[in-house]
Amino acid sequence: MDRTLSRRAVPALAFLLIGATAYAESAAPVRNPDAIRSLAAEKAGTEVSVSPATGTVRFMRRPRSAAAARAPSGARTATSDQTLRNNSSAFISSHASALGLRTGAAELKLRRAYRDDLGLAHLTYTQEYAGLPVFGAVLKTHLDANGEVVAVTGTMVPDIDVSSAPSRSAAQASAAAVKFVAGPTRAKDLSARNSRLLIYREGLAKGVDGANHLAYEVEVGNGDNVREFVYVDAHSGKVIEQLTGTPDAMNRRAYDGQNLPFVPPTYPGTPFWVEGQALPTGVAEADNMIAASKDTYDFYFRGFGRDSFDGAGATMDSIFNRGYACPNASWNGIFISFCPGMTSDDVTGHEWSHAYTEYTDGLIYAWQPGALNEASSDIFGETIDRLNGRGTDTPDNARSADACTVFGGTPPPTLTISGGSAAGSYYARASVNEPPRPFTVGPTPMALASPAGACTAVTGVAGSIAIVDWTLNAAGGNECGSGTRAANALAAGATGIIFVAPPAGLLNLGASTAIASVEVTYEDGARIKGGLPASATIELGVGTDNSVRWLVGEDDTAVGLEGALRDMWTPACYGNPGKVSAPEYSCSAADNGGVHNNSGVDNHAYALMVDGGDYNGQSIRGIGLTKAAHVYFRAKTQYQGPATDFADHADALEQSCSDLVGVNLASLTTGAPSGESITADDCAQVAKSMLAVEMRSPPVQCGFQPLLAKEPPALCPAGTRYRRIYLQDVNKANPRELRDTDWRASHDGTTVDFTRRDWVIATQLPGDRRGKAFFGADPTFGTCAPGGDETAVLHLDSPTIELEDKVKSPRLAFDHWVATEAGWDGGNIKISVNRGPWQIINASDIIYNPYNATLFTAAQGNTNPIAGEPAFTGTDGGSVEGSWGQTIIDLSPYAKAKDKIRLRFDIGNDGCGGNVGWYVDDVEVFWCRDR
């Protein structure tokens, strides 16, 4: 979707880029467009972009005045510090509406003001509301030597209108946060370590519109492998969001973890080694970690003048031989730690760089900001590796376009279908564990595994390439692992496997080294299965570049994680995207929104910027490590903030490059003047790198999907004939109230505060649907506390439906529309057979449009009477509402001929907060008779 305003529309505007985000369809509406245009038109050549999360200006850049541009580097003018502050405040107040502020600088607190060695002044503000900090809301103004504002970066949160007096105490919020984290992780010894009251804007990291909340930020952890930041609504007491505080997957006092499943109890009192003691220690893991920690300190101090990760000489604690969450490494806000075999120089630099990020731009560890967080660690970790002269640095040959290396990773597999209506080539992802490469399997006929998910013994695939669906259990989790599925297919005589990913997207599968396997998307899987009979050919090649250049973690020796983890030059070699539109780009919420995978985009941009190359229509001349590293680090310290996304990042890099033109950059190894200085043409290469990886382009492939799919299959499969048993159409009976029908409503699980309500017949339906339908409300009122606890479940029960004596495959179908508070409230279907107990209809028995999630559990603080059950919950993607769809259910696992059944539609809610509810229409029971 192109939301760019042209030069013709706004003559004084160089460009106005709005909504470059992974979910552009849900971008916030542009607020005060006239004010934004006025800002852009104030000076010719001004560039402005707007945040998709807030609809306000997040970046502004103006050409520097001729006098300022002529000023020598580092020149200080007569402009006083107070004048700089006054000019900055006046600018903010003059353009308050465009920035998303009501009054201007009065809403901000100045946190830092200084002049850099280029003669530019930088003022950093944080937003406050009623004396409370606003999460992620940082604004920076940048002034030239004459005191003129030449750039503004950051994100403000507009339209804050919440009560600043909390209804819940910090202790209550802390208890809710600990309960929420403990529920899914089952981690022990958790406690709330810190908490603070703030304003929290939903969707800020994800880059989408969201609501403002008064919330407690609670840090929950156990001091070793758990550190989570939980945001709890200070009025309702419900968890709004959870963000991890332990970035990992790669991660100078040194400690021996002794392979214990927890932090050594002597930490921090008894270090294995401290600064000044003799090296080497005689323990290779310790020596690697200690040396790489020094390499990291020296790199940041000599290259950028930063004294440790906090800029103030903080002690750098690290632990080797940790015994938990292996193989892995991490920064947990206090120290970095490594499982055995993970202390290589680039991995150590990677984990320490997470600490530097926490203390510079503070990128939120989710979605695109989180991907930039991960990329920053890869980028600086690999730069340290390239410079320190330790580890495996050769052969260091230049890389070929789109090629993998002989030292790790493989080109994406080739999957070709021959014969049938689905013939052609398909994008596929290799499993982590494959037979020795290169190999070709096929052309071989394909066969559907039975059972489809291959989680138990498989039949029907002997001598074939088995098609295995990635099936889920009733709770929405994986039915079994990829190793189990692969072993069952292999035992059944399959020669290869095509895994079909779930609708949510491609997964990273382990599978087996004993059988070739690839994974295709859910949509391609359906196409391939629909084109049977046909044959498939699976090919997996090898890398050709004789180089370790741009490999991350090539010296890792951890059991189960040997060798490189990522390839920054050709990210696809490890299943990561090299540009935003690449099929490898992650769109799901898994891994905090794909932070490790989508880091490939920025990793690739940096590699291209350093070495140059031809990619995606751009021919880039490399500018080298020194220039690229300075551009990236200046962007982190001057122009980026917690909510910086890919488009913001592109703006920040280009502005940083512009600042550094003509500057004699410090050497990254000695700190002395390097003799290298950035030119205007270098900045052109930076801009080309951004274009090559599509840093400002929204990944349209990530458009949100409706909660209910819209293309149901025929009610009965081919070769059978539909025969109706029962139909409830409230329009035909034309009842005024539900009691006029043969359906009955009741409620359960209520509190003394429950406001009487039941299922009703609604006459005004959403989505332009005409007629009437059953409706169960998801009320928005309530306090989740005594005096306003609206907890309840509403039951809608059908009359008794008798199945005919010839019925063989009874089914249920109904139309419905869902919009509830996601995770907390929702609905599901139950059945009673021959007056037996009510039982939940399992997701595995739903033929079309199954439950989309499992509700939060009681252990996570959900008081909903159907907490922890599978349910229809939430709304359409990118919307606060739902849309109509049909669900079809196989009732044969529950009932047979001559049985008498009753159906129950349950909608449950917790004690506060809600949305609209659940509409149900055209409920029919039928069976599919053989022709």
JSON list of N, CA, C and O in Angstrom, two decimals, residues 813-834:
[
{"chain": "A", "resi": 813, "resn": "ALA", "atom": "N", "xyz": [-22.58, -27.19, 11.33]},
{"chain": "A", "resi": 813, "resn": "ALA", "atom": "CA", "xyz": [-22.08, -25.98, 10.66]},
{"chain": "A", "resi": 813, "resn": "ALA", "atom": "C", "xyz": [-22.84, -24.78, 11.20]},
{"chain": "A", "resi": 813, "resn": "ALA", "atom": "O", "xyz": [-24.03, -24.89, 11.55]},
{"chain": "A", "resi": 814, "resn": "PHE", "atom": "N", "xyz": [-22.18, -23.64, 11.28]},
{"chain": "A", "resi": 814, "resn": "PHE", "atom": "CA", "xyz": [-22.83, -22.40, 11.69]},
{"chain": "A", "resi": 814, "resn": "PHE", "atom": "C", "xyz": [-22.02, -21.22, 11.19]},
{"chain": "A", "resi": 814, "resn": "PHE", "atom": "O", "xyz": [-20.80, -21.32, 10.98]},
{"chain": "A", "resi": 815, "resn": "ASP", "atom": "N", "xyz": [-22.68, -20.09, 10.99]},
{"chain": "A", "resi": 815, "resn": "ASP", "atom": "CA", "xyz": [-22.03, -18.83, 10.67]},
{"chain": "A", "resi": 815, "resn": "ASP", "atom": "C", "xyz": [-21.82, -18.07, 11.96]},
{"chain": "A", "resi": 815, "resn": "ASP", "atom": "O", "xyz": [-22.68, -18.10, 12.87]},
{"chain": "A", "resi": 816, "resn": "HIS", "atom": "N", "xyz": [-20.71, -17.34, 12.05]},
{"chain": "A", "resi": 816, "resn": "HIS", "atom": "CA", "xyz": [-20.49, -16.55, 13.28]},
{"chain": "A", "resi": 816, "resn": "HIS", "atom": "C", "xyz": [-19.55, -15.38, 13.02]},
{"chain": "A", "resi": 816, "resn": "HIS", "atom": "O", "xyz": [-18.89, -15.30, 11.98]},
{"chain": "A", "resi": 817, "resn": "TRP", "atom": "N", "xyz": [-19.53, -14.49, 13.98]},
{"chain": "A", "resi": 817, "resn": "TRP", "atom": "CA", "xyz": [-18.75, -13.23, 13.95]},
{"chain": "A", "resi": 817, "resn": "TRP", "atom": "C", "xyz": [-18.19, -13.05, 15.35]},
{"chain": "A", "resi": 817, "resn": "TRP", "atom": "O", "xyz": [-18.94, -13.11, 16.33]},
{"chain": "A", "resi": 818, "resn": "VAL", "atom": "N", "xyz": [-16.88, -12.85, 15.47]},
{"chain": "A", "resi": 818, "resn": "VAL", "atom": "CA", "xyz": [-16.22, -12.83, 16.77]},
{"chain": "A", "resi": 818, "resn": "VAL", "atom": "C", "xyz": [-15.42, -11.54, 16.96]},
{"chain": "A", "resi": 818, "resn": "VAL", "atom": "O", "xyz": [-14.65, -11.15, 16.07]},
{"chain": "A", "resi": 819, "resn": "ALA", "atom": "N", "xyz": [-15.61, -10.89, 18.09]},
{"chain": "A", "resi": 819, "resn": "ALA", "atom": "CA", "xyz": [-14.77, -9.77, 18.50]},
{"chain": "A", "resi": 819, "resn": "ALA", "atom": "C", "xyz": [-14.77, -9.71, 20.02]},
{"chain": "A", "resi": 819, "resn": "ALA", "atom": "O", "xyz": [-15.71, -9.19, 20.62]},
{"chain": "A", "resi": 820, "resn": "THR", "atom": "N", "xyz": [-13.75, -10.29, 20.64]},
{"chain": "A", "resi": 820, "resn": "THR", "atom": "CA", "xyz": [-13.65, -10.30, 22.10]},
{"chain": "A", "resi": 820, "resn": "THR", "atom": "C", "xyz": [-12.31, -9.75, 22.54]},
{"chain": "A", "resi": 820, "resn": "THR", "atom": "O", "xyz": [-11.40, -9.54, 21.72]},
{"chain": "A", "resi": 821, "resn": "GLU", "atom": "N", "xyz": [-12.15, -9.56, 23.82]},
{"chain": "A", "resi": 821, "resn": "GLU", "atom": "CA", "xyz": [-10.86, -9.18, 24.36]},
{"chain": "A", "resi": 821, "resn": "GLU", "atom": "C", "xyz": [-9.93, -10.38, 24.20]},
{"chain": "A", "resi": 821, "resn": "GLU", "atom": "O", "xyz": [-10.19, -11.45, 24.77]},
{"chain": "A", "resi": 822, "resn": "ALA", "atom": "N", "xyz": [-8.88, -10.20, 23.42]},
{"chain": "A", "resi": 822, "resn": "ALA", "atom": "CA", "xyz": [-8.03, -11.32, 23.03]},
{"chain": "A", "resi": 822, "resn": "ALA", "atom": "C", "xyz": [-7.39, -11.99, 24.24]},
{"chain": "A", "resi": 822, "resn": "ALA", "atom": "O", "xyz": [-6.81, -11.33, 25.11]},
{"chain": "A", "resi": 823, "resn": "GLY", "atom": "N", "xyz": [-7.49, -13.31, 24.27]},
{"chain": "A", "resi": 823, "resn": "GLY", "atom": "CA", "xyz": [-6.83, -14.09, 25.30]},
{"chain": "A", "resi": 823, "resn": "GLY", "atom": "C", "xyz": [-7.58, -14.23, 26.60]},
{"chain": "A", "resi": 823, "resn": "GLY", "atom": "O", "xyz": [-7.53, -15.25, 27.26]},
{"chain": "A", "resi": 824, "resn": "TRP", "atom": "N", "xyz": [-8.31, -13.19, 26.99]},
{"chain": "A", "resi": 824, "resn": "TRP", "atom": "CA", "xyz": [-9.03, -13.19, 28.26]},
{"chain": "A", "resi": 824, "resn": "TRP", "atom": "C", "xyz": [-10.47, -13.69, 28.09]},
{"chain": "A", "resi": 824, "resn": "TRP", "atom": "O", "xyz": [-10.98, -14.43, 28.94]},
{"chain": "A", "resi": 825, "resn": "ASP", "atom": "N", "xyz": [-11.13, -13.25, 27.03]},
{"chain": "A", "resi": 825, "resn": "ASP", "atom": "CA", "xyz": [-12.54, -13.59, 26.80]},
{"chain": "A", "resi": 825, "resn": "ASP", "atom": "C", "xyz": [-12.64, -14.36, 25.47]},
{"chain": "A", "resi": 825, "resn": "ASP", "atom": "O", "xyz": [-11.83, -14.15, 24.56]},
{"chain": "A", "resi": 826, "resn": "GLY", "atom": "N", "xyz": [-13.67, -15.18, 25.34]},
{"chain": "A", "resi": 826, "resn": "GLY", "atom": "CA", "xyz": [-13.85, -15.90, 24.09]},
{"chain": "A", "resi": 826, "resn": "GLY", "atom": "C", "xyz": [-14.93, -16.96, 24.22]},
{"chain": "A", "resi": 826, "resn": "GLY", "atom": "O", "xyz": [-15.55, -17.12, 25.27]},
{"chain": "A", "resi": 827, "resn": "GLY", "atom": "N", "xyz": [-15.16, -17.68, 23.11]},
{"chain": "A", "resi": 827, "resn": "GLY", "atom": "CA", "xyz": [-16.24, -18.66, 23.09]},
{"chain": "A", "resi": 827, "resn": "GLY", "atom": "C", "xyz": [-15.82, -19.98, 22.48]},
{"chain": "A", "resi": 827, "resn": "GLY", "atom": "O", "xyz": [-14.90, -20.05, 21.66]},
{"chain": "A", "resi": 828, "resn": "ASN", "atom": "N", "xyz": [-16.52, -21.05, 22.85]},
{"chain": "A", "resi": 828, "resn": "ASN", "atom": "CA", "xyz": [-16.30, -22.34, 22.24]},
{"chain": "A", "resi": 828, "resn": "ASN", "atom": "C", "xyz": [-17.59, -23.15, 22.22]},
{"chain": "A", "resi": 828, "resn": "ASN", "atom": "O", "xyz": [-18.64, -22.69, 22.70]},
{"chain": "A", "resi": 829, "resn": "ILE", "atom": "N", "xyz": [-17.54, -24.36, 21.66]},
{"chain": "A", "resi": 829, "resn": "ILE", "atom": "CA", "xyz": [-18.72, -25.20, 21.48]},
{"chain": "A", "resi": 829, "resn": "ILE", "atom": "C", "xyz": [-18.55, -26.48, 22.28]},
{"chain": "A", "resi": 829, "resn": "ILE", "atom": "O", "xyz": [-17.46, -27.08, 22.29]},
{"chain": "A", "resi": 830, "resn": "LYS", "atom": "N", "xyz": [-19.64, -26.90, 22.93]},
{"chain": "A", "resi": 830, "resn": "LYS", "atom": "CA", "xyz": [-19.64, -28.14, 23.70]},
{"chain": "A", "resi": 830, "resn": "LYS", "atom": "C", "xyz": [-20.82, -28.99, 23.24]},
{"chain": "A", "resi": 830, "resn": "LYS", "atom": "O", "xyz": [-21.76, -28.51, 22.60]},
{"chain": "A", "resi": 831, "resn": "ILE", "atom": "N", "xyz": [-20.77, -30.28, 23.58]},
{"chain": "A", "resi": 831, "resn": "ILE", "atom": "CA", "xyz": [-21.81, -31.21, 23.17]},
{"chain": "A", "resi": 831, "resn": "ILE", "atom": "C", "xyz": [-22.15, -32.14, 24.33]},
{"chain": "A", "resi": 831, "resn": "ILE", "atom": "O", "xyz": [-21.27, -32.52, 25.11]},
{"chain": "A", "resi": 832, "resn": "SER", "atom": "N", "xyz": [-23.43, -32.47, 24.44]},
{"chain": "A", "resi": 832, "resn": "SER", "atom": "CA", "xyz": [-23.91, -33.47, 25.41]},
{"chain": "A", "resi": 832, "resn": "SER", "atom": "C", "xyz": [-24.60, -34.57, 24.61]},
{"chain": "A", "resi": 832, "resn": "SER", "atom": "O", "xyz": [-25.47, -34.29, 23.76]},
{"chain": "A", "resi": 833, "resn": "VAL", "atom": "N", "xyz": [-24.23, -35.81, 24.85]},
{"chain": "A", "resi": 833, "resn": "VAL", "atom": "CA", "xyz": [-24.78, -36.94, 24.12]},
{"chain": "A", "resi": 833, "resn": "VAL", "atom": "C", "xyz": [-25.59, -37.81, 25.08]},
{"chain": "A", "resi": 833, "resn": "VAL", "atom": "O", "xyz": [-25.07, -38.23, 26.13]},
{"chain": "A", "resi": 834, "resn": "ASN", "atom": "N", "xyz": [-26.85, -38.02, 24.71]},
{"chain": "A", "resi": 834, "resn": "ASN", "atom": "CA", "xyz": [-27.75, -38.87, 25.52]},
{"chain": "A", "resi": 834, "resn": "ASN", "atom": "C", "xyz": [-27.77, -38.43, 26.99]},
{"chain": "A", "resi": 834, "resn": "ASN", "atom": "O", "xyz": [-27.63, -39.23, 27.91]}
]
